Coordinates of C-alpha atoms and ligand atoms in Angstrom, one line a residue:
M1 CA 126.1 80.3 135.6
G2 CA 124.3 77.6 133.2
K3 CA 123.2 77.8 129.4
K4 CA 121.3 80.9 129.1
E5 CA 117.4 81.1 127.8
L6 CA 116.8 80.9 124.3
E7 CA 115.3 84.5 124.5
T8 CA 118.9 85.7 125.7
R9 CA 120.8 83.8 123.2
L10 CA 119.0 85.7 120.3
I11 CA 120.4 88.7 121.5
H12 CA 123.9 88.0 122.9
S13 CA 126.9 87.8 120.6
Y14 CA 129.9 85.2 120.5
F15 CA 132.6 87.4 118.8
D16 CA 135.3 88.9 121.2
R17 CA 134.5 92.8 121.6
K18 CA 138.1 93.4 122.7
Q19 CA 139.2 92.3 119.0
H20 CA 136.6 94.8 117.5
Y21 CA 137.0 98.1 119.4
G22 CA 134.4 97.1 121.9
S23 CA 131.9 97.1 119.2
L24 CA 128.5 96.1 120.7
A25 CA 126.8 95.2 117.2
H26 CA 128.8 92.5 115.2
P27 CA 131.1 94.4 112.8
L28 CA 130.0 94.3 109.0
Y29 CA 132.9 92.5 107.1
Q30 CA 131.6 93.5 103.6
T31 CA 134.5 92.0 101.8
S32 CA 134.8 89.7 99.1
T33 CA 138.5 88.6 100.0
F34 CA 141.2 88.7 102.7
V35 CA 144.5 89.8 102.4
F36 CA 147.5 87.4 103.6
D37 CA 150.5 88.5 105.4
D38 CA 152.5 86.8 102.6
A39 CA 152.5 84.1 100.0
Q40 CA 153.2 81.3 102.7
Q41 CA 150.4 82.1 104.9
G42 CA 148.1 82.2 101.8
E43 CA 149.5 78.5 101.2
A44 CA 149.1 77.7 104.8
R45 CA 145.5 78.8 104.6
F46 CA 144.6 77.1 101.5
S47 CA 146.1 73.9 102.7
G48 CA 144.3 73.9 105.9
N49 CA 147.4 74.1 108.0
E50 CA 146.7 77.8 109.3
S51 CA 143.1 78.8 110.2
G52 CA 141.5 82.1 108.9
Y53 CA 139.7 83.5 106.3
I54 CA 140.5 83.3 102.7
Y55 CA 137.6 84.3 100.3
S56 CA 133.9 85.2 101.3
R57 CA 132.6 82.2 99.2
L58 CA 134.4 80.2 101.7
G59 CA 133.8 82.0 104.6
N60 CA 133.4 85.5 106.4
P61 CA 133.4 86.8 110.0
T62 CA 129.8 88.1 109.8
V63 CA 128.2 85.1 108.0
S64 CA 130.2 82.9 110.9
E65 CA 128.6 84.7 113.6
L66 CA 125.1 84.3 112.1
E67 CA 126.1 80.6 111.8
K68 CA 127.2 80.1 115.3
K69 CA 124.1 81.6 116.6
M70 CA 121.6 79.4 114.3
A71 CA 123.6 76.3 115.3
D72 CA 123.0 77.2 119.1
L73 CA 119.4 78.3 118.7
E74 CA 118.5 75.0 116.9
E75 CA 120.7 72.9 119.5
G76 CA 122.8 71.9 116.6
E77 CA 126.3 70.9 116.0
E78 CA 127.1 73.5 112.9
A79 CA 125.0 75.6 110.7
I80 CA 125.7 76.9 107.3
A81 CA 124.1 80.0 105.9
F82 CA 122.8 79.9 102.3
A83 CA 121.9 82.6 99.7
S84 CA 118.3 81.6 100.0
G85 CA 116.2 78.9 101.5
M86 CA 116.1 77.0 98.2
A87 CA 119.9 76.9 98.2
A88 CA 120.0 75.5 101.8
V89 CA 117.3 72.8 100.6
S90 CA 119.2 71.9 97.4
G91 CA 122.6 72.1 99.1
V92 CA 121.5 69.5 101.8
L93 CA 119.6 67.3 99.6
I94 CA 122.5 67.0 97.0
H95 CA 124.9 66.2 100.0
L96 CA 122.5 63.3 101.0
L97 CA 121.5 62.0 97.6
K98 CA 123.1 60.3 94.6
A99 CA 121.8 58.8 91.6
G100 CA 119.3 55.9 92.1
D101 CA 118.4 56.9 95.5
H102 CA 114.9 57.6 96.7
I103 CA 113.3 60.4 99.0
L104 CA 110.1 60.4 100.6
I105 CA 108.5 63.8 101.3
S106 CA 105.7 65.0 103.5
E107 CA 102.6 65.4 101.2
G108 CA 103.0 69.0 101.1
V109 CA 105.9 71.0 100.5
Y110 CA 106.8 74.5 99.2
G111 CA 106.3 74.9 95.4
C112 CA 109.9 75.3 94.7
T113 CA 111.0 72.5 96.7
F114 CA 108.5 70.2 94.6
G115 CA 110.0 71.7 91.7
F116 CA 113.7 70.9 92.6
L117 CA 112.6 67.5 93.3
E118 CA 111.1 67.0 90.0
M119 CA 114.2 68.4 88.4
V120 CA 116.6 66.1 90.1
K121 CA 114.1 63.2 89.3
E122 CA 114.5 63.8 85.7
K123 CA 118.1 65.0 85.4
F124 CA 119.9 62.8 88.1
N125 CA 117.7 59.8 88.5
I126 CA 116.8 60.5 92.3
D127 CA 113.1 59.4 92.6
F128 CA 110.8 60.8 95.3
D129 CA 107.2 60.2 96.8
L130 CA 104.8 62.6 98.1
M131 CA 102.8 61.1 101.1
E132 CA 100.8 62.3 103.9
M133 CA 102.9 61.2 106.8
N134 CA 100.5 60.4 109.4
S135 CA 100.3 56.7 109.5
E136 CA 103.4 54.6 110.6
N137 CA 102.2 51.6 108.6
M138 CA 102.0 53.7 105.4
I139 CA 105.6 55.4 105.9
R140 CA 107.0 51.9 106.6
T141 CA 105.4 50.7 103.3
M142 CA 106.6 53.6 101.2
I143 CA 110.3 53.1 102.5
R144 CA 112.2 51.2 99.7
P145 CA 115.8 49.8 100.1
E146 CA 117.3 52.8 98.2
T147 CA 115.2 55.3 100.5
K148 CA 117.8 57.5 102.0
V149 CA 115.7 60.7 103.5
L150 CA 112.4 61.6 105.0
Y151 CA 111.7 65.1 104.2
V152 CA 109.3 66.8 106.2
E153 CA 107.7 70.4 106.4
T154 CA 105.6 70.9 109.7
P155 CA 103.4 72.7 109.6
I156 CA 103.2 72.1 105.9
N157 CA 103.1 75.1 103.3
P158 CA 100.5 76.1 102.7
T159 CA 98.0 73.6 104.2
M160 CA 99.0 73.8 107.9
K161 CA 98.9 70.1 108.3
L162 CA 101.6 68.7 111.1
V163 CA 103.9 66.1 110.6
D164 CA 104.6 64.0 114.0
L165 CA 108.2 64.4 114.1
E166 CA 108.7 61.8 117.0
M167 CA 106.7 59.4 115.1
V168 CA 108.6 60.1 111.7
I169 CA 112.0 60.2 113.6
K170 CA 111.5 56.9 115.4
I171 CA 111.0 55.0 112.0
A172 CA 113.8 56.7 110.5
K173 CA 116.2 55.9 113.0
E174 CA 115.1 51.8 112.7
E175 CA 115.4 52.2 109.0
G176 CA 118.7 53.8 109.0
I177 CA 117.0 56.8 106.9
R178 CA 118.1 60.8 107.4
V179 CA 115.4 63.2 108.6
V180 CA 115.5 66.5 107.2
V181 CA 113.0 69.1 108.6
D182 CA 112.3 72.5 107.0
N183 CA 111.3 74.6 110.3
T184 CA 110.6 77.7 108.2
F185 CA 107.0 78.0 109.4
C186 CA 108.2 77.8 113.2
S187 CA 111.7 79.2 113.8
P188 CA 113.6 77.6 116.5
Y189 CA 111.3 79.5 119.0
L190 CA 108.3 77.4 118.3
Q191 CA 109.9 74.3 117.4
Q192 CA 113.6 72.8 117.6
P193 CA 113.5 69.3 115.5
L194 CA 117.2 68.3 116.3
T195 CA 116.0 68.0 119.7
L196 CA 113.8 65.3 119.0
G197 CA 116.4 63.5 117.2
A198 CA 116.1 65.0 113.3
D199 CA 119.4 64.8 111.5
Y200 CA 119.1 68.4 109.6
V201 CA 116.7 71.5 110.2
I202 CA 116.4 74.1 107.1
H203 CA 115.0 77.6 107.3
S204 CA 114.0 80.0 104.7
A205 CA 115.7 82.8 106.8
T206 CA 114.0 85.2 104.5
K207 CA 110.8 84.6 106.5
Y208 CA 110.5 85.0 110.4
I209 CA 114.4 84.8 111.1
S210 CA 114.9 87.9 109.1
G211 CA 111.3 89.1 110.0
H212 CA 111.8 92.5 108.0
G213 CA 110.8 91.6 104.5
D214 CA 114.4 92.6 103.4
V215 CA 116.7 89.3 103.1
I216 CA 116.4 86.4 100.9
A217 CA 118.6 83.9 102.9
G218 CA 118.5 80.1 103.8
I219 CA 120.2 78.4 107.2
A220 CA 121.0 74.6 107.2
V221 CA 122.0 73.0 110.7
G222 CA 123.3 69.6 110.9
P223 CA 126.1 67.3 112.0
A224 CA 129.4 69.2 112.1
E225 CA 131.3 66.7 110.1
E226 CA 128.9 66.6 107.5
M227 CA 128.2 70.4 107.3
E228 CA 132.1 70.7 107.0
T229 CA 131.6 68.3 103.8
I230 CA 128.7 70.6 102.7
R231 CA 130.6 73.7 103.2
M232 CA 133.8 72.8 101.2
T233 CA 132.0 70.9 98.6
T234 CA 128.3 71.5 97.7
Q235 CA 128.1 75.0 98.9
K236 CA 131.7 76.0 97.8
D237 CA 131.4 74.6 94.4
I238 CA 127.9 75.4 93.4
G239 CA 128.4 78.7 95.5
G240 CA 125.0 79.5 97.0
V241 CA 126.7 81.6 99.7
L242 CA 125.0 84.3 101.9
G243 CA 126.7 88.1 101.7
P244 CA 127.7 89.5 104.8
F245 CA 125.4 92.5 104.7
D246 CA 122.6 90.2 104.6
A247 CA 123.9 88.1 107.4
W248 CA 124.3 91.3 109.3
L249 CA 120.6 92.1 108.7
L250 CA 119.6 88.6 109.9
L251 CA 121.8 88.9 113.2
R252 CA 120.0 92.1 113.7
G253 CA 116.2 90.5 113.0
L254 CA 117.0 87.3 115.4
K255 CA 117.4 90.0 118.2
T256 CA 113.6 90.5 118.4
L257 CA 112.6 86.9 117.1
A258 CA 111.0 86.0 120.2
L259 CA 109.1 89.4 120.8
R260 CA 107.9 89.0 117.1
M261 CA 106.8 85.3 117.5
D262 CA 104.9 86.0 120.5
R263 CA 103.1 88.8 118.5
H264 CA 102.5 86.8 115.4
C265 CA 101.1 84.1 117.5
Y266 CA 98.8 86.4 119.5
N267 CA 97.7 88.3 116.5
A268 CA 96.9 84.9 114.6
R269 CA 94.8 83.8 117.4
Y270 CA 93.1 87.1 117.4
V271 CA 92.1 87.0 113.8
F272 CA 91.4 83.4 114.0
D273 CA 88.9 83.9 117.0
L274 CA 86.9 86.2 114.5
L275 CA 87.5 84.6 111.2
K276 CA 86.3 81.0 112.3
D277 CA 82.6 82.2 112.5
N278 CA 83.0 84.1 109.2
P279 CA 79.9 82.6 106.6
N280 CA 82.2 83.4 103.8
V281 CA 84.7 80.9 104.9
K282 CA 84.5 77.4 103.7
N283 CA 87.4 75.8 105.9
I284 CA 89.9 77.0 108.1
F285 CA 93.5 75.6 108.7
Y286 CA 95.2 76.8 111.8
P287 CA 97.1 74.7 114.2
G288 CA 95.7 76.7 117.1
D289 CA 92.0 75.7 116.4
P290 CA 90.8 73.3 118.8
N291 CA 88.6 71.6 115.9
F292 CA 91.9 71.6 113.9
S293 CA 92.5 67.7 113.3
Q294 CA 95.9 68.0 114.6
H295 CA 95.6 70.1 117.4
E296 CA 96.6 67.8 120.1
L297 CA 99.6 67.0 118.1
A298 CA 100.2 70.8 117.7
K299 CA 100.0 71.6 121.4
R300 CA 102.6 68.8 122.0
Q301 CA 105.2 69.5 119.2
M302 CA 104.9 73.4 118.9
K303 CA 105.4 76.0 121.7
D304 CA 102.7 78.3 120.4
F305 CA 100.7 78.1 117.1
G306 CA 102.4 80.2 114.7
G307 CA 101.3 83.3 112.7
L308 CA 99.7 81.6 109.5
I309 CA 96.2 80.8 108.7
S310 CA 95.2 79.3 105.7
F311 CA 91.3 79.3 104.8
E312 CA 88.9 78.7 101.9
L313 CA 86.7 81.0 100.7
Q314 CA 83.2 80.6 99.3
G315 CA 83.2 81.1 95.4
G316 CA 86.2 79.6 94.4
K317 CA 89.2 81.5 92.8
E318 CA 87.4 84.5 91.6
A319 CA 86.1 85.4 95.0
A320 CA 89.4 84.7 96.6
Q321 CA 91.0 87.3 94.3
R322 CA 88.2 89.6 94.6
F323 CA 88.6 89.4 98.3
M324 CA 92.5 90.0 98.3
N325 CA 92.0 93.0 96.2
E326 CA 89.6 94.6 98.2
L327 CA 92.4 94.3 101.4
K328 CA 94.1 97.5 102.1
V329 CA 96.1 96.9 105.4
I330 CA 97.0 93.2 104.3
Q331 CA 99.3 93.1 101.2
V332 CA 98.9 90.9 98.4
A333 CA 102.2 89.3 98.1
V334 CA 104.0 86.0 98.7
S335 CA 106.5 85.3 101.4
L336 CA 105.5 85.2 105.3
G337 CA 106.9 86.0 108.7
D338 CA 107.0 89.8 107.8
A339 CA 106.2 93.0 110.1
E340 CA 103.4 93.3 107.4
S341 CA 100.4 91.1 107.0
L342 CA 100.7 89.2 103.7
I343 CA 98.2 87.0 101.8
Q344 CA 98.6 84.8 98.9
H345 CA 97.0 82.4 96.4
P346 CA 99.0 79.3 96.6
A347 CA 97.2 77.5 93.4
T348 CA 98.3 80.5 91.3
M349 CA 101.3 81.7 93.1
T350 CA 103.6 80.1 95.5
H351 CA 102.4 76.4 94.5
S352 CA 101.5 77.2 90.8
V353 CA 104.6 75.1 89.8
V354 CA 103.0 72.0 91.3
P355 CA 100.7 70.1 88.6
E356 CA 97.2 70.6 89.5
V357 CA 96.9 66.9 90.0
E358 CA 99.4 67.0 92.7
R359 CA 98.0 70.3 94.3
K360 CA 94.7 68.7 94.7
K361 CA 96.5 65.7 96.7
M362 CA 98.2 68.3 98.6
G363 CA 94.7 69.8 99.5
I364 CA 95.6 73.1 97.6
T365 CA 92.0 74.2 96.1
N366 CA 91.4 77.2 94.0
S367 CA 89.4 78.6 97.1
L368 CA 92.4 78.6 99.3
V369 CA 94.5 81.9 100.5
R370 CA 97.4 81.9 102.9
L371 CA 97.4 84.7 105.4
S372 CA 100.8 85.6 107.0
V373 CA 99.6 87.5 110.2
G374 CA 102.2 90.5 110.7
L375 CA 102.9 92.8 113.8
E376 CA 100.2 95.5 113.0
S377 CA 97.2 96.0 115.6
P378 CA 95.2 92.8 115.0
K379 CA 92.1 95.0 115.2
D380 CA 93.2 96.6 112.1
V381 CA 94.0 93.3 110.4
W382 CA 90.8 92.0 111.3
N383 CA 88.8 95.4 110.4
D384 CA 90.7 95.3 106.9
M385 CA 89.4 91.6 106.4
K386 CA 85.9 92.5 107.5
Q387 CA 85.6 95.3 104.9
A388 CA 86.9 93.2 102.1
F389 CA 84.4 90.4 102.8
D390 CA 81.6 93.1 103.0
K391 CA 82.7 94.3 99.6
T392 CA 83.1 90.9 98.0
Y393 CA 80.2 89.1 99.3
Ligands
4LM170 C1 107.9 83.0 98.3 C2 108.5 82.1 99.1 C3 107.9 81.4 100.0 N1 108.4 80.1 100.6 C4 109.4 79.8 100.5 C5 110.0 78.7 101.1 C6 111.3 78.0 101.1 C7 112.3 78.7 100.0 O1 112.8 79.9 100.7 P1 113.4 81.0 99.8 O2 112.3 81.7 99.0 O3 114.4 80.4 98.7 O4 114.3 81.9 100.8 C8 111.7 77.0 101.7 N2 111.1 76.4 102.5 C9 109.6 76.7 102.6 C10 108.8 76.2 103.8 C11 109.3 78.0 102.1 O5 107.9 78.6 102.6 C12 106.3 81.2 100.4 O6 105.9 80.2 100.9 O7 105.6 82.3 100.2

């Protein structure tokens, strides 16, 4: 029988149940270290002459099961689980870049990704430029001899703009540059950048992969040989590893990823269809909007349009904060991809670390709010927004 569908591979496991009392669920190895049969086995394991677990910062069976599954789901060679999405971002970029290098970034990125780039620019002389990656000529103009990486989020947090992966990857391959795609907003269920030729995929697994708002985690998927280098240097020595219980929770969350993403997409479309005609909304940014400037690219590049809607409210920051404060079902909180609908104000929250001049370039205004549509009844989500509009305007 051939390779099963993704929906099936999300659920089924890789471990040999016969070695684990027939356990259906993957066992949880909540341990920091592993006992050797004798001193010689310890020597053999550390030297690499014998495979096996040593210490959970170097590998853990529960974490390995998650990594195998994520590599499979993203159609990649190998995956590494990290303590957070930012640990995955920094782990991969530290591996790929050295002093004097340059990296091109999609015009919008998560605020702390921007903060990380500012830090390595100042401390380690790794330069970066943000750019709107929608013009082949512009990208080629911005590439320098020292450019080593094109880093993109698509959709971009929080503006929901898209980057044409096939176009960016084509240029990168011609120029001998690596492409890293942060696939957090889609999960492998809606988009698989490695199948388009990207070199690395990154996830804040905190979001849709977990789906239950109870784990902070990151994942990187990439070429096996380089991932081993990252595992045994960048991650081992910086130490941003994921704990076994968090890996176990992610394995549990992945089982329902397909069902949850379908529901997030359905619910977001339901909300959009009502929100788009609301007089208190100045602009709305949702890939599933037929009037969205990149709607055709969204249809081509994504399986469905996701669970996130960003929109600008009439009246600026004060009105946006009043609106958020009137919500009862939707929770005012950062993060996304949870069962609960969440709303946040990027300019003063997730992207507050980005200087205002850069935020403006990214299209992040004080009127912008980002809604992560959850798994509740979409009717209740919309009614909550409607009553908040009535009280705010
Ligand atoms: C509060 C956090 C939000 N985001 C995070 C995030 C990270 C970083 O992921 P950890 O938070 O380190 O797991 C990486 N990549 C993307 C596209 C992200 O949105 C947020 O936007 O609401």
